[in-house]
CSV table of C-alpha atoms in Angstrom, one decimal:
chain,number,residue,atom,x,y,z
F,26,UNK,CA,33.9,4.8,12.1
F,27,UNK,CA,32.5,6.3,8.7
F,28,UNK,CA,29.6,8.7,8.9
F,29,UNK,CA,28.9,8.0,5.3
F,30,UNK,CA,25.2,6.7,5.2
F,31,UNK,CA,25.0,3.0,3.9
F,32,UNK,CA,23.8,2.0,0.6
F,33,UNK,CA,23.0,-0.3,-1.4
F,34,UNK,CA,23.0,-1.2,-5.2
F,35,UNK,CA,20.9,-4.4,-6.9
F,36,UNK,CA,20.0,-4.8,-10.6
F,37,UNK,CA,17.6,-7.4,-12.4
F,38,UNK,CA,19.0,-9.5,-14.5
F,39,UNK,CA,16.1,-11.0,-17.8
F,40,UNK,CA,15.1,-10.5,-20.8
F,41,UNK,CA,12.2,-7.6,-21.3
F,42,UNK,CA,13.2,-6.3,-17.7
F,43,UNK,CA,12.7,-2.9,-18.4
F,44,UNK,CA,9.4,-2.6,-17.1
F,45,UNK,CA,9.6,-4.2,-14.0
F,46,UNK,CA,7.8,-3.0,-11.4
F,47,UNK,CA,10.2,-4.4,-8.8
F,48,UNK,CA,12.9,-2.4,-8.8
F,49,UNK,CA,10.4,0.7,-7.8
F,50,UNK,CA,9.2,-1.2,-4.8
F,51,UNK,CA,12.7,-1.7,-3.4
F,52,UNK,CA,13.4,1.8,-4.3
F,53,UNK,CA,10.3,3.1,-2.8
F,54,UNK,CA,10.5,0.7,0.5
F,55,UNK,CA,14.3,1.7,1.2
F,56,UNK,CA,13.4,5.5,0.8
F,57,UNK,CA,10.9,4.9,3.8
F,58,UNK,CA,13.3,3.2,5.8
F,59,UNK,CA,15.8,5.5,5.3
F,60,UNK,CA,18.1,3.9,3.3
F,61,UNK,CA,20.2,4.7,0.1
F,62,UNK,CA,18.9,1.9,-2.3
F,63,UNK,CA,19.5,1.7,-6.2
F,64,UNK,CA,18.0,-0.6,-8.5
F,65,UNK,CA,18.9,-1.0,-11.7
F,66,UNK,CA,17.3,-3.5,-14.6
F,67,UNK,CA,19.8,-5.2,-16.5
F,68,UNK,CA,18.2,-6.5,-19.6
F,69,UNK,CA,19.4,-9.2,-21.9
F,70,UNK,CA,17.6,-7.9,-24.8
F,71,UNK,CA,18.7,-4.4,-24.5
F,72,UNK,CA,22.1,-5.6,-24.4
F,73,UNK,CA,21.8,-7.7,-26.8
F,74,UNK,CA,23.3,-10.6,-24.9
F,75,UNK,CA,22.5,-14.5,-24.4
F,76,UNK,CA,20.6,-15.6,-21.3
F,77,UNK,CA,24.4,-17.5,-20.9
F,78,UNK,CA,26.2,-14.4,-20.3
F,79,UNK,CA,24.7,-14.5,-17.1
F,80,UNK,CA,27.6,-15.5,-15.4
F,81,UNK,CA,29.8,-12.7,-16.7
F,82,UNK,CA,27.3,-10.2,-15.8
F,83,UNK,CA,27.6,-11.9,-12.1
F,84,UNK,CA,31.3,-11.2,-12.4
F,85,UNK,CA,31.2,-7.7,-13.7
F,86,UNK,CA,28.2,-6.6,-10.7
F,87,UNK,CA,30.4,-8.5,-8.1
F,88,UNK,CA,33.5,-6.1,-9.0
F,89,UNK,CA,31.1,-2.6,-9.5
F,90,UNK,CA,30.4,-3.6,-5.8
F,91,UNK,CA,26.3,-4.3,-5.8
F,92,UNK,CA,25.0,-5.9,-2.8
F,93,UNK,CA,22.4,-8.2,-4.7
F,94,UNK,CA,20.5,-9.3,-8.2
F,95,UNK,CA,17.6,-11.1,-9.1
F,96,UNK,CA,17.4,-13.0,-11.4
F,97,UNK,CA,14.2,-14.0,-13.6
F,98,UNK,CA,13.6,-15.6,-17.0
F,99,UNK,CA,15.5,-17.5,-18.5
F,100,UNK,CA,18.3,-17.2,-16.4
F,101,UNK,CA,16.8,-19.2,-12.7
F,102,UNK,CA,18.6,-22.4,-13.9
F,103,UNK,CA,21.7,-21.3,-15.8
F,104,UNK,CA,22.6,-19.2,-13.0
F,105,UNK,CA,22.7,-22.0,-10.9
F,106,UNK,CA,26.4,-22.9,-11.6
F,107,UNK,CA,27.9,-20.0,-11.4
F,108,UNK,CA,27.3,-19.3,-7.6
F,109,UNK,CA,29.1,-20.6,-4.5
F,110,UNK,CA,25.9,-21.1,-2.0
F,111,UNK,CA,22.6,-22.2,-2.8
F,112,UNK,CA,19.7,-21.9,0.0
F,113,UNK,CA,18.5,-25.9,-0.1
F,114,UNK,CA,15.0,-25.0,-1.2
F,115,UNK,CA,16.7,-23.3,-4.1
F,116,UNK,CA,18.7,-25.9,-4.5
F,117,UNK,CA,15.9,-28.7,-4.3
F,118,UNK,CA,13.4,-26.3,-6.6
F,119,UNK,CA,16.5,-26.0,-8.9
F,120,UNK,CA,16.1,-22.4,-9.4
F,121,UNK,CA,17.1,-19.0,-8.3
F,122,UNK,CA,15.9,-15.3,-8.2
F,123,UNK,CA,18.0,-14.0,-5.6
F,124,UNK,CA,21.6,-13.7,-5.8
F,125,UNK,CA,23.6,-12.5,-2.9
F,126,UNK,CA,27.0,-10.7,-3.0
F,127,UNK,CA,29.1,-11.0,0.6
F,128,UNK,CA,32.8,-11.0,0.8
F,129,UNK,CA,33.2,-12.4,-2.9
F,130,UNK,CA,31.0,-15.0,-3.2
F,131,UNK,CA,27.4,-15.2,-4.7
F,132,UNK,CA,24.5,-16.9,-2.6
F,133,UNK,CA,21.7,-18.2,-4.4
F,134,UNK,CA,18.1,-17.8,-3.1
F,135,UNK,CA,14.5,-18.7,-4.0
F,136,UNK,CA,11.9,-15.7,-3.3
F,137,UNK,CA,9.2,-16.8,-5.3
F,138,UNK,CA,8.3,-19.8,-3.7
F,139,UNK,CA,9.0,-17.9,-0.5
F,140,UNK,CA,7.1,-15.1,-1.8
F,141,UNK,CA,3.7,-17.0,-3.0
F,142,UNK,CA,3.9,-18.8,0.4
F,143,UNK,CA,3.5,-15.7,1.9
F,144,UNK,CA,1.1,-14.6,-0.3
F,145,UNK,CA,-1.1,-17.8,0.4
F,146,UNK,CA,-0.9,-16.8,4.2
F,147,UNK,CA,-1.4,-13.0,4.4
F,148,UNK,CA,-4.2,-12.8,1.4
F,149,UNK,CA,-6.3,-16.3,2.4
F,150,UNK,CA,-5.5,-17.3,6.2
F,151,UNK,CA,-7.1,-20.3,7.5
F,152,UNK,CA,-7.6,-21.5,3.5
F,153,UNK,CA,-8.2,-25.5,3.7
F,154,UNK,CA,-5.2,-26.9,2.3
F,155,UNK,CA,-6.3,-30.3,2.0
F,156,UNK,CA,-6.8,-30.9,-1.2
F,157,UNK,CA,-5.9,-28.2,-4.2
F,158,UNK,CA,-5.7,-28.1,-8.0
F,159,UNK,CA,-2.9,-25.9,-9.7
F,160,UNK,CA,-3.6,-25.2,-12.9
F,161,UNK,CA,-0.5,-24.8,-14.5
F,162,UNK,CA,3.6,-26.5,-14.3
F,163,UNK,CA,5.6,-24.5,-15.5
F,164,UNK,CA,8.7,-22.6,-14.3
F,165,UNK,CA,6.2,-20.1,-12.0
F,166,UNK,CA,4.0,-23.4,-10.8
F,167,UNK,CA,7.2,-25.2,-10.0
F,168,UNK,CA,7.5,-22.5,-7.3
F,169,UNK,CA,4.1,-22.4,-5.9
F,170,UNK,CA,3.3,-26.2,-5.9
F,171,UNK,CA,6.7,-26.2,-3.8
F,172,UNK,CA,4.9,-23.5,-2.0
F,173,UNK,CA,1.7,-25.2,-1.0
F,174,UNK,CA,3.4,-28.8,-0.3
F,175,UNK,CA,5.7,-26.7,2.5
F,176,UNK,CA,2.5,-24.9,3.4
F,177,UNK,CA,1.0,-28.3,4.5
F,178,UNK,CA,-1.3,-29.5,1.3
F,179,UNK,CA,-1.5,-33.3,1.4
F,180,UNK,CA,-3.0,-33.9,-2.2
F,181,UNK,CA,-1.9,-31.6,-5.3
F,182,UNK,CA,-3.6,-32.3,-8.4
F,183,UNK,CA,-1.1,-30.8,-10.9
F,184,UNK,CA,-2.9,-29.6,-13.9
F,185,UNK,CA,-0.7,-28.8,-17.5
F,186,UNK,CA,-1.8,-28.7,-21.2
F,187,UNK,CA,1.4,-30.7,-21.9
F,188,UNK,CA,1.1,-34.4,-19.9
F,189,UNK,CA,4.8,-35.0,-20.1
F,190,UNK,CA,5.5,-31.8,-18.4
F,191,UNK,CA,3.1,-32.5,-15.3
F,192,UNK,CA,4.1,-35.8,-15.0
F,193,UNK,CA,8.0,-34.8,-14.7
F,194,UNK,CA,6.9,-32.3,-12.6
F,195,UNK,CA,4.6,-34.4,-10.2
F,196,UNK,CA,7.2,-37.1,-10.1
F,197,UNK,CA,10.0,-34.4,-8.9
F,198,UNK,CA,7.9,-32.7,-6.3
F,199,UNK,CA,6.6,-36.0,-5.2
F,200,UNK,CA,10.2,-37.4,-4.0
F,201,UNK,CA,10.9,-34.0,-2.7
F,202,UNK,CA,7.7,-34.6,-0.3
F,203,UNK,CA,7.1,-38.2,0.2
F,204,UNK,CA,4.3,-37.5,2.6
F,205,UNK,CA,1.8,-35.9,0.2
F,206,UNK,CA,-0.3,-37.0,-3.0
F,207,UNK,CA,1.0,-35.0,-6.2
F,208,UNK,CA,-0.7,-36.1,-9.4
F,209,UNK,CA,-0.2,-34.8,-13.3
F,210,UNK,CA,-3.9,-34.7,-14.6
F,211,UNK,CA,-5.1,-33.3,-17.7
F,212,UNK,CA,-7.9,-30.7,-18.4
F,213,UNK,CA,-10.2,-32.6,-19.0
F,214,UNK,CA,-10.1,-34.3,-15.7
F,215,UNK,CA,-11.1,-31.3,-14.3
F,216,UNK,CA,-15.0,-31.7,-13.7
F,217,UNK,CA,-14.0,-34.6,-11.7
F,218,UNK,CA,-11.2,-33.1,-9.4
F,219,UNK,CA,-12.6,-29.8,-8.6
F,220,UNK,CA,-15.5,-31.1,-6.6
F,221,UNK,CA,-13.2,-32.6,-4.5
F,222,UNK,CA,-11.1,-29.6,-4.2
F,223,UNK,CA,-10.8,-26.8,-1.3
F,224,UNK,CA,-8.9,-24.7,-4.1
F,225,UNK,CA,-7.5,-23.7,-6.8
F,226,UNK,CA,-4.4,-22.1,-8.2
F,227,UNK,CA,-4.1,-20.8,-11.8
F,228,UNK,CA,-0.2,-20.7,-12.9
F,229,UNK,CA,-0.6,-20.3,-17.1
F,230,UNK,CA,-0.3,-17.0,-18.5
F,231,UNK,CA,-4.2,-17.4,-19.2
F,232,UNK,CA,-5.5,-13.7,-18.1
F,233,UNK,CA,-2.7,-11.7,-19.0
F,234,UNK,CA,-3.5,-8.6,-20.9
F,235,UNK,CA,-2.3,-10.3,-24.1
F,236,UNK,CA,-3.9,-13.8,-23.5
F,237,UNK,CA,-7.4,-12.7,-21.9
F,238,UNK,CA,-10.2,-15.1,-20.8
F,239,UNK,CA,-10.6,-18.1,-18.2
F,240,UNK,CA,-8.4,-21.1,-17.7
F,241,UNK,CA,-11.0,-23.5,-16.8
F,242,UNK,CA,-15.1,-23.3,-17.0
F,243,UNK,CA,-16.2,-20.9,-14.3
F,244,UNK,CA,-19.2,-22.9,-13.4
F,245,UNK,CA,-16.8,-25.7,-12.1
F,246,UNK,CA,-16.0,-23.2,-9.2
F,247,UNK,CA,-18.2,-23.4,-5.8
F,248,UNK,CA,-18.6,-20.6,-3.3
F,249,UNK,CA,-16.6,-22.4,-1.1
F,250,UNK,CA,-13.3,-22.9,-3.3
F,251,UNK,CA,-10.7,-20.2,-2.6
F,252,UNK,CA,-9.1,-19.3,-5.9
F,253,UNK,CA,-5.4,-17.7,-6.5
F,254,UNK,CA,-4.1,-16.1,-9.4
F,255,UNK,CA,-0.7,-15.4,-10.1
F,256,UNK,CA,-1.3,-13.1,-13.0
F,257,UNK,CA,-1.0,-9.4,-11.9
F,258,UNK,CA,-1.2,-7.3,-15.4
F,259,UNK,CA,-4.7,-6.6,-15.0
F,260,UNK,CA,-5.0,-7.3,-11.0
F,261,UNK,CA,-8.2,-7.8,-11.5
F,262,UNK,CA,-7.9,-10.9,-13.9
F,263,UNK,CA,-11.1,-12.5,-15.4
F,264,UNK,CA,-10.9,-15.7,-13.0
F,265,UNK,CA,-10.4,-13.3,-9.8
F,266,UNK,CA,-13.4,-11.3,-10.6
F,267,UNK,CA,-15.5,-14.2,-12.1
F,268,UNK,CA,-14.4,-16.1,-9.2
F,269,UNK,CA,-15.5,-13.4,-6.4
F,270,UNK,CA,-18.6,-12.9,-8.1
F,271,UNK,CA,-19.4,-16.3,-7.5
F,272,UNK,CA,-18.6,-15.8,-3.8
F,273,UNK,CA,-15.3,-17.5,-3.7
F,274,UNK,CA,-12.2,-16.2,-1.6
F,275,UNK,CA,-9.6,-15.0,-3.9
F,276,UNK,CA,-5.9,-14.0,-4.0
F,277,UNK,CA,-5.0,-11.5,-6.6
F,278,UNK,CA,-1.7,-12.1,-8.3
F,279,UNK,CA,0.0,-8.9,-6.5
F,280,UNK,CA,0.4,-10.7,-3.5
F,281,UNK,CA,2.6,-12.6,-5.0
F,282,UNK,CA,4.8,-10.4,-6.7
F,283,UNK,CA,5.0,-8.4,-3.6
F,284,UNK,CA,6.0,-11.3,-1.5
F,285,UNK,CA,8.6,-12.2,-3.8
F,286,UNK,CA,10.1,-8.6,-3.8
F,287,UNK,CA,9.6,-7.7,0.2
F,288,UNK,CA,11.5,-11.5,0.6
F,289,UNK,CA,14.5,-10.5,-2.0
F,290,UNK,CA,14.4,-7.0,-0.2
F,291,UNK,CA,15.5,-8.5,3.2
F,292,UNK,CA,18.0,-10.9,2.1
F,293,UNK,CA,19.4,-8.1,0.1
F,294,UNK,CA,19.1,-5.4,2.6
F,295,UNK,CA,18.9,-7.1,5.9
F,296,UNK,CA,15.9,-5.4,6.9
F,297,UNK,CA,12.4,-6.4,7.2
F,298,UNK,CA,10.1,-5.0,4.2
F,299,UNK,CA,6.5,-3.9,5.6
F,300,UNK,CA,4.4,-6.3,3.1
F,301,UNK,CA,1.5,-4.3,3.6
F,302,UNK,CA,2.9,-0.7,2.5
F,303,UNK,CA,4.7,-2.2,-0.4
F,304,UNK,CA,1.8,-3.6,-1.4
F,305,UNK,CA,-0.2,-0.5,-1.2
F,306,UNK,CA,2.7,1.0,-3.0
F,307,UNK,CA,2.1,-1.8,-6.0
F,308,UNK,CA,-1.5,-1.5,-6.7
F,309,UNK,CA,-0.1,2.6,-6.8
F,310,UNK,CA,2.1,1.5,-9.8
F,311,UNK,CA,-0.5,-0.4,-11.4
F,312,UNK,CA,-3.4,2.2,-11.4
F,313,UNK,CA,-0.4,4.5,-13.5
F,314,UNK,CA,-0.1,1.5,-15.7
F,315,UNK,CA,-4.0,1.0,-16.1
F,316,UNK,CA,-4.5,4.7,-16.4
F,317,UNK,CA,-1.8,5.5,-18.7
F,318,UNK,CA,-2.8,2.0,-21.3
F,319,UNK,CA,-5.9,4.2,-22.8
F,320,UNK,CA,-3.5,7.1,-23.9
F,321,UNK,CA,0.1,5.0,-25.3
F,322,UNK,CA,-3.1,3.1,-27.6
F,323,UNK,CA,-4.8,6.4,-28.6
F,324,UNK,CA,-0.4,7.6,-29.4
F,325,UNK,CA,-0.4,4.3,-31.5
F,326,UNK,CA,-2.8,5.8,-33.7
């Protein structure tokens, strides 16, 4: 038997992976465990490759012996046929993030359902999941409206600036889960929804750093909504802290980027992340990102 200590190599596969904050929180969560772990970003754009070399790039980390890859934009679908397994949510969400490799075959997984599923349940227990409004159907709100039907919501109002998008979207999700109530609505059918809603869920990229404000009008929000966010870059979004202020329960959009990483850490590794430490461990790398912002803009100049 080999006293060598195990390790264990994963990349990220995207374009603008660089700076990723997930391959620090594998890195960080192995090193408490005791385990060797490398994680290395593999970026399209640096390489100056097509989002369709991903199956090559497969190929090449399946013979430099990694253990695991995830996968992000905008390579969830066109990974798809290069693997030999697919999980069956996967499968049914059409997407993967997760790419296991065990004796020479590729496993495809979905973390960020998993991981905003997660989310819902550590940062908002006992939320009423009656009734909810996603704002938001894109590839992330694909995820997390598969999320919330498979965390028990029975009527999803799916919410999209582009009508053909939510209805597709509504209709797909809706033969997927036969027993709820998905409907594509537009904005402006908002002030009628939301006062029958127990919450709400913004997927757009509304709230990023580089697209700041609110996604809907903040006095449509009642102290008893709960309200989730899965923007995390600011934490502290406008809606979140709008939303709070208002009395609202919220879940910040770092829940769900650490679920999705402490979900892909135990497939890859086969051992259990502690949420709560790589959490903690997140909001670390974020603070370094807020604090150092002011400086790289006073550089620009």
């Amino acid at each position: 038997m080999s006293n060598r200590a195990e390790s264990v190599l994963v990349g990220l596969i995207g374009e603008g992976v660089m700076p990723s904050l997930t391959p620090p929180m594998h890195e960080r969560e192995a090193d408490v465990q005791g385990l060797r772990l490398l994680y290395r970003p593999i970026d399209l754009l640096e390489l100056v490759l097509p989002a369709t070399a991903v199956g090559d790039l497969l190929t090449a980390a399946q013979r430099m012996g990694y253990n695991g890859l995830n996968i992000t934009h905008p390579c969830k679908q066109l990974v798809l046929e290069h693997l030999h397994e697919i999980s069956d949510d996967a499968r049914r969400l059409g997407a993967v993030n997760t790419v296991l490799i065990q004796n020479g075959r590729l496993i495809g997984h979905n973390t960020d359902f998993s991981g905003f599923g997660s989310a819902l349940a550590d940062g908002l227990p006992g939320a009423t999941l009656d009734r909810v409004v996603q704002l938001g159907a894109g590839g992330a709100g694909s995820a997390v409206a598969y999320a919330l039907l498979t965390a028990g919501v029975s009527t999803l109002d799916l919410v999209d600036m582009d009508p053909n998008r939510a209805a597709e979207r509504a209709a797909e999700l809706g033969g997927l889960f036969p027993e709820a109530t998905v409907t594509p609505r537009s904005t402006e059918e908002l002030s009628q929804i939301m006062p029958q809603a127990d919450g709400l869920v913004h997927c757009t990229p509304i709230g990023m750093a580089a697209h700041p404000g609110l996604p809907l009008d903040i006095e449509l929000l009642e102290p008893r909504h709960w309200v989730a966010d899965i923007v995390y870059r600011p934490i502290e979004t406008q809606l979140v802290r709008e939303a709070r202020a208002k009395g609202c329960e919220v879940l910040d959009g770092g829940r769900m980027a650490v679920g999705q990483a402490a979900d892909a850490f135990q497939l890859i590794t086969g051992r259990e992340a502690n949420r709560e430490r790589m959490r903690a461990h997140f909001l670390e790398l974020i603070a370094v990102e807020d604090a150092a912002a002011p400086e790289l803009a006073k550089a620009a100049h």
